[in-house]
Every structure is written in C-alpha cells, then in structure tokens.
Short mmCIF file of C-alpha atoms in Angstrom, two decimals:
data_model
loop_
_atom_site.label_atom_id
_atom_site.label_comp_id
_atom_site.label_asym_id
_atom_site.label_seq_id
_atom_site.Cartn_x
_atom_site.Cartn_y
_atom_site.Cartn_z
CA UNK A 1 8.11 -23.00 9.37
CA UNK A 2 4.28 -23.24 9.63
CA UNK A 3 2.29 -25.76 7.69
CA UNK A 4 -1.28 -24.34 7.19
CA UNK A 5 -2.81 -27.57 5.89
CA UNK A 6 -3.61 -26.27 2.38
CA UNK A 7 -1.42 -25.40 -0.59
CA UNK A 8 -0.08 -21.84 -0.25
CA UNK A 9 2.01 -20.30 -3.08
CA UNK A 10 3.65 -17.02 -4.06
CA UNK A 11 1.95 -13.85 -5.15
CA UNK A 12 3.12 -10.45 -6.27
CA UNK A 13 5.84 -9.19 -4.02
CA UNK A 14 5.93 -12.48 -2.12
CA UNK A 15 6.71 -11.94 1.60
CA UNK A 16 7.31 -8.22 1.16
CA UNK A 17 3.62 -7.68 0.93
CA UNK A 18 2.61 -8.84 4.45
CA UNK A 19 5.96 -7.71 6.01
CA UNK A 20 5.39 -4.17 4.50
CA UNK A 21 1.95 -4.21 5.93
CA UNK A 22 3.02 -5.18 9.43
CA UNK A 23 6.04 -2.86 9.62
CA UNK A 24 4.61 0.26 8.08
CA UNK A 25 1.30 -0.07 10.04
CA UNK A 26 3.28 -0.37 13.26
CA UNK A 27 5.50 2.54 12.37
CA UNK A 28 2.31 4.63 12.00
CA UNK A 29 1.12 3.49 15.42
CA UNK A 30 4.44 4.54 16.87
CA UNK A 31 4.10 8.01 15.20
CA UNK A 32 0.64 8.41 16.71
CA UNK A 33 1.80 7.28 20.10
CA UNK A 34 4.59 9.86 19.89
CA UNK A 35 2.08 12.48 18.71
CA UNK A 36 4.06 13.19 15.59
CA UNK A 37 3.11 13.55 11.93
CA UNK A 38 3.52 10.18 10.21
CA UNK A 39 5.55 11.61 7.43
CA UNK A 40 7.93 13.48 9.57
CA UNK A 41 8.25 10.68 12.06
CA UNK A 42 9.44 8.30 9.29
CA UNK A 43 11.66 11.04 7.86
CA UNK A 44 13.56 11.45 11.10
CA UNK A 45 13.95 7.66 11.56
CA UNK A 46 15.33 7.47 7.94
CA UNK A 47 18.09 10.09 8.38
CA UNK A 48 20.72 7.35 7.64
CA UNK A 49 18.70 5.77 4.91
CA UNK A 50 18.92 8.33 2.00
CA UNK A 51 17.22 6.13 -0.62
CA UNK A 52 14.22 5.45 1.69
CA UNK A 53 14.04 9.07 2.66
CA UNK A 54 14.22 10.42 -0.88
CA UNK A 55 11.30 8.47 -2.16
CA UNK A 56 9.25 9.31 1.13
CA UNK A 57 9.81 13.03 0.52
CA UNK A 58 9.09 12.91 -3.18
CA UNK A 59 5.81 10.97 -2.65
CA UNK A 60 4.84 13.31 0.18
CA UNK A 61 5.57 16.48 -1.84
CA UNK A 62 3.74 15.29 -4.96
CA UNK A 63 0.66 14.20 -2.86
CA UNK A 64 0.54 17.64 -1.15
CA UNK A 65 1.15 16.09 2.21
CA UNK A 66 -0.02 18.44 4.96
CA UNK A 67 -2.36 20.50 2.66
CA UNK A 68 -6.09 20.52 3.54
CA UNK A 69 -8.33 17.86 1.87
CA UNK A 70 -12.10 18.00 1.27
CA UNK A 71 -14.18 17.00 4.31
CA UNK A 72 -14.33 13.33 4.79
CA UNK A 73 -10.99 12.52 3.22
CA UNK A 74 -7.76 11.57 4.65
CA UNK A 75 -4.25 10.67 3.56
CA UNK A 76 -1.92 7.83 4.60
CA UNK A 77 1.65 7.03 3.85
CA UNK A 78 4.10 4.10 3.69
CA UNK A 79 7.57 3.35 2.44
CA UNK A 80 9.09 0.00 1.59
CA UNK A 81 12.26 -1.59 0.09
CA UNK A 82 12.06 -4.81 -1.93
CA UNK A 83 13.93 -6.42 -4.77
CA UNK A 84 16.53 -3.67 -4.80
CA UNK A 85 14.08 -0.80 -5.21
CA UNK A 86 12.56 1.73 -2.82
CA UNK A 87 8.86 2.82 -3.15
CA UNK A 88 6.81 5.25 -1.04
CA UNK A 89 3.06 5.81 -1.58
CA UNK A 90 0.50 8.14 -0.37
CA UNK A 91 -3.25 7.17 -0.44
CA UNK A 92 -6.15 9.55 -0.35
CA UNK A 93 -9.43 7.82 0.92
CA UNK A 94 -12.95 8.48 2.06
CA UNK A 95 -15.69 6.19 3.36
CA UNK A 96 -18.75 5.44 1.25
CA UNK A 97 -22.32 5.33 2.50
CA UNK A 98 -22.07 1.62 3.28
CA UNK A 99 -18.89 2.17 5.31
CA UNK A 100 -16.42 0.77 2.72
CA UNK A 101 -13.27 2.73 1.64
CA UNK A 102 -13.24 4.64 -1.58
CA UNK A 103 -9.63 5.37 -2.77
CA UNK A 104 -9.59 8.67 -4.61
CA UNK A 105 -5.77 9.04 -5.38
CA UNK A 106 -2.51 7.25 -5.12
CA UNK A 107 0.80 8.89 -5.42
CA UNK A 108 4.01 6.69 -5.86
CA UNK A 109 7.66 7.51 -5.80
CA UNK A 110 10.12 4.88 -6.88
CA UNK A 111 13.91 4.62 -6.85
CA UNK A 112 14.80 1.57 -8.88
CA UNK A 113 18.32 2.53 -9.74
CA UNK A 114 19.25 3.32 -13.25
CA UNK A 115 16.21 3.46 -15.62
CA UNK A 116 15.99 2.27 -19.28
CA UNK A 117 12.29 2.63 -20.07
CA UNK A 118 10.38 5.04 -17.69
CA UNK A 119 7.04 4.17 -19.34
CA UNK A 120 7.44 0.44 -18.33
CA UNK A 121 8.33 1.42 -14.84
CA UNK A 122 5.19 3.62 -14.45
CA UNK A 123 2.91 0.93 -15.86
CA UNK A 124 4.48 -1.75 -13.57
CA UNK A 125 4.01 0.32 -10.43
CA UNK A 126 0.44 1.28 -11.50
CA UNK A 127 -0.51 -2.48 -11.97
CA UNK A 128 1.25 -3.34 -8.62
CA UNK A 129 -0.91 -0.70 -6.95
CA UNK A 130 -4.06 -2.07 -8.43
CA UNK A 131 -3.05 -5.60 -7.45
CA UNK A 132 -2.35 -4.49 -3.84
CA UNK A 133 -5.52 -2.53 -3.56
CA UNK A 134 -7.44 -5.52 -4.85
CA UNK A 135 -6.04 -7.64 -2.11
CA UNK A 136 -6.55 -5.04 0.58
CA UNK A 137 -10.19 -4.31 -0.37
CA UNK A 138 -11.49 -7.55 -1.79
CA UNK A 139 -9.02 -10.44 -1.58
CA UNK A 140 -10.74 -12.81 0.82
CA UNK A 141 -10.24 -16.50 0.32
CA UNK A 142 -12.55 -18.85 2.18
CA UNK A 143 -12.47 -22.57 2.69
CA UNK A 144 -15.32 -25.11 3.02
CA UNK A 145 -14.67 -28.79 3.52
CA UNK A 146 -10.98 -28.23 2.80
CA UNK A 147 -11.67 -26.56 -0.64
CA UNK A 148 -11.43 -22.91 -1.67
CA UNK A 149 -14.88 -21.55 -2.41
CA UNK A 150 -13.92 -18.83 -4.80
CA UNK A 151 -13.75 -19.86 -8.45
CA UNK A 152 -13.59 -16.83 -10.63
CA UNK A 153 -13.68 -13.09 -10.75
CA UNK A 154 -17.48 -13.02 -9.98
CA UNK A 155 -16.83 -14.27 -6.48
CA UNK A 156 -13.23 -13.14 -6.11
CA UNK A 157 -13.42 -9.43 -7.18
CA UNK A 158 -10.64 -7.17 -8.10
CA UNK A 159 -10.49 -3.41 -8.30
CA UNK A 160 -12.39 -2.56 -11.48
CA UNK A 161 -12.26 0.52 -13.71
CA UNK A 162 -15.15 2.29 -11.97
CA UNK A 163 -13.30 2.20 -8.52
CA UNK A 164 -9.71 2.44 -9.71
CA UNK A 165 -8.13 5.72 -8.52
CA UNK A 166 -5.70 7.87 -10.49
CA UNK A 167 -2.30 6.68 -9.88
CA UNK A 168 0.69 8.98 -10.25
CA UNK A 169 4.18 7.52 -10.48
CA UNK A 170 7.23 9.62 -9.99
CA UNK A 171 10.71 8.38 -10.73
CA UNK A 172 13.65 9.39 -8.68
CA UNK A 173 16.80 9.89 -10.78
CA UNK A 174 19.60 7.41 -9.69
CA UNK A 175 22.85 6.09 -10.76
CA UNK A 176 22.59 2.97 -8.56
CA UNK A 177 22.33 -0.43 -10.16
CA UNK A 178 18.93 -1.35 -11.45
CA UNK A 179 16.36 -2.89 -9.02
CA UNK A 180 13.10 -4.60 -9.68
CA UNK A 181 9.99 -2.81 -10.89
CA UNK A 182 7.39 -5.63 -11.35
CA UNK A 183 6.75 -6.09 -7.61
CA UNK A 184 7.99 -3.24 -5.40
CA UNK A 185 4.90 -1.15 -5.95
CA UNK A 186 2.65 -3.60 -4.03
CA UNK A 187 4.05 -3.63 -0.46
CA UNK A 188 3.36 -0.01 0.46
CA UNK A 189 -0.22 0.23 -0.83
CA UNK A 190 -2.04 -1.75 1.98
CA UNK A 191 -0.47 0.00 4.85
CA UNK A 192 -0.81 3.36 3.28
CA UNK A 193 -4.48 2.74 2.78
CA UNK A 194 -4.93 1.35 6.38
CA UNK A 195 -2.99 4.34 7.87
CA UNK A 196 -5.33 6.73 5.97
CA UNK A 197 -8.39 4.92 7.27
CA UNK A 198 -7.05 5.33 10.83
CA UNK A 199 -7.02 9.08 10.34
CA UNK A 200 -10.70 8.88 9.28
CA UNK A 201 -12.00 6.38 11.73
CA UNK A 202 -9.59 6.06 14.63
CA UNK A 203 -9.60 2.32 13.98
CA UNK A 204 -6.43 0.36 13.25
CA UNK A 205 -6.57 -2.29 10.56
CA UNK A 206 -4.64 -5.38 11.51
CA UNK A 207 -6.17 -7.92 9.08
CA UNK A 208 -6.85 -7.95 5.37
CA UNK A 209 -8.99 -7.58 3.41
CA UNK A 210 -10.43 -4.53 5.00
CA UNK A 211 -14.09 -5.00 6.23
CA UNK A 212 -16.60 -2.28 6.89
CA UNK A 213 -17.14 -3.91 10.26
CA UNK A 214 -13.47 -3.41 11.18
CA UNK A 215 -13.89 0.35 10.72
CA UNK A 216 -16.91 0.45 12.93
CA UNK A 217 -15.84 -1.96 15.69
#
C-alpha cells in the first residue's frame, strides 16, 4: 500500500489502465529487443491463450497490419484482458508540426462473450477509447499548495471532435459467458499509442500524459 498524501479515486478501467500500459509497453520493448514484429511476437507468446490471440489477430487484420502507410505515419498494437473481456487495439498516428501526436485511426477487436446488443458494445468501446486517449494525450493533474489546479474542461482538456479519430469496433463471436463492455476498451489504447510513437520517433514513453518533449528527448 502507498499513501500519496492526496485523495485518489477510481477511474474508467481502474487498475487495468496503468497495468495494461506497463505490461504492453514492456512487451513491445521485448519484441524490439528480439528484433521481431510486435504483432507476431505477441501472437507467438499467446499460443496457449486463444481468446487473447483471437482479438489480437482480428484487430491486426482489420487494421491492415504490415501494409504500407503514408509517409510519417506508424501503427502500434496492444492487447489486454479486463472484467472478463479481451480487447486488442491498433492505433495509427503521426506527429504534428509542434511535435504532438495526431491519432488518425483506431481499430478495436473485442471478445466479451455472448452478446445481446452489439450497438451498445461498439459505443462503449468507442467511448472507452476516447477516454483513454484523453488521459494519454491531455490528462495531467497538477498540484499547488496541496490543491488540484485544474477546475474544468478549459484547463483539463479531453479529446474533442476535431481531434477524435475514426474508431472501428469489431466483435468476435463467442459462446463464453458475458464479460464487461464499459471499461475493457480503455487499457490497450495508451500502450498502442505509445508503441506507435516509438516506431515514429525511437523514443519510449514511460509516463503519461505524453509530452512533445518526451518524443524529442
């Protein structure tokens, strides 16, 4: 247990968010050290985990993994399990003139067991992606004299319509018992984004939110 000295409460996907970021960022580093494709590296490791592997393969297929991208763009991938559901996400990203990331496309694949309303599942995953991107790109909380400085969305920005990417959500047919859909879309998005940025810049992101200086350091 750690007492940070200020009140800390839950947020969407709870501990799976930071744990997914740590684990899937590190897996990507291992793939790079092994000189293997990040998708294929994960695919081999998940040989005995069919639900993980199935969403990983579906997301990669739908995203066109391995196919050429326009100059200045790169893809990253991540896969996480949380709340009884399995989600893989591929992010396509570039750098803007000021050095900050611009996300062009997100492709998600989810296995949440038996489905009742596919439309609700897609909307939940889309909103979870926006939530996770907001945290990864903008979500800094600063303290002054023991108080949080941010008070509203003017100084705590979220991903707005003009920067929100197209988000594809693909459902994997399953007869397994239903899992969660409100939160599992969040954990893979930050590591997939950071892994894509590594392809572009050669810089590993080990803290969030992502700063332009971290990509130039």
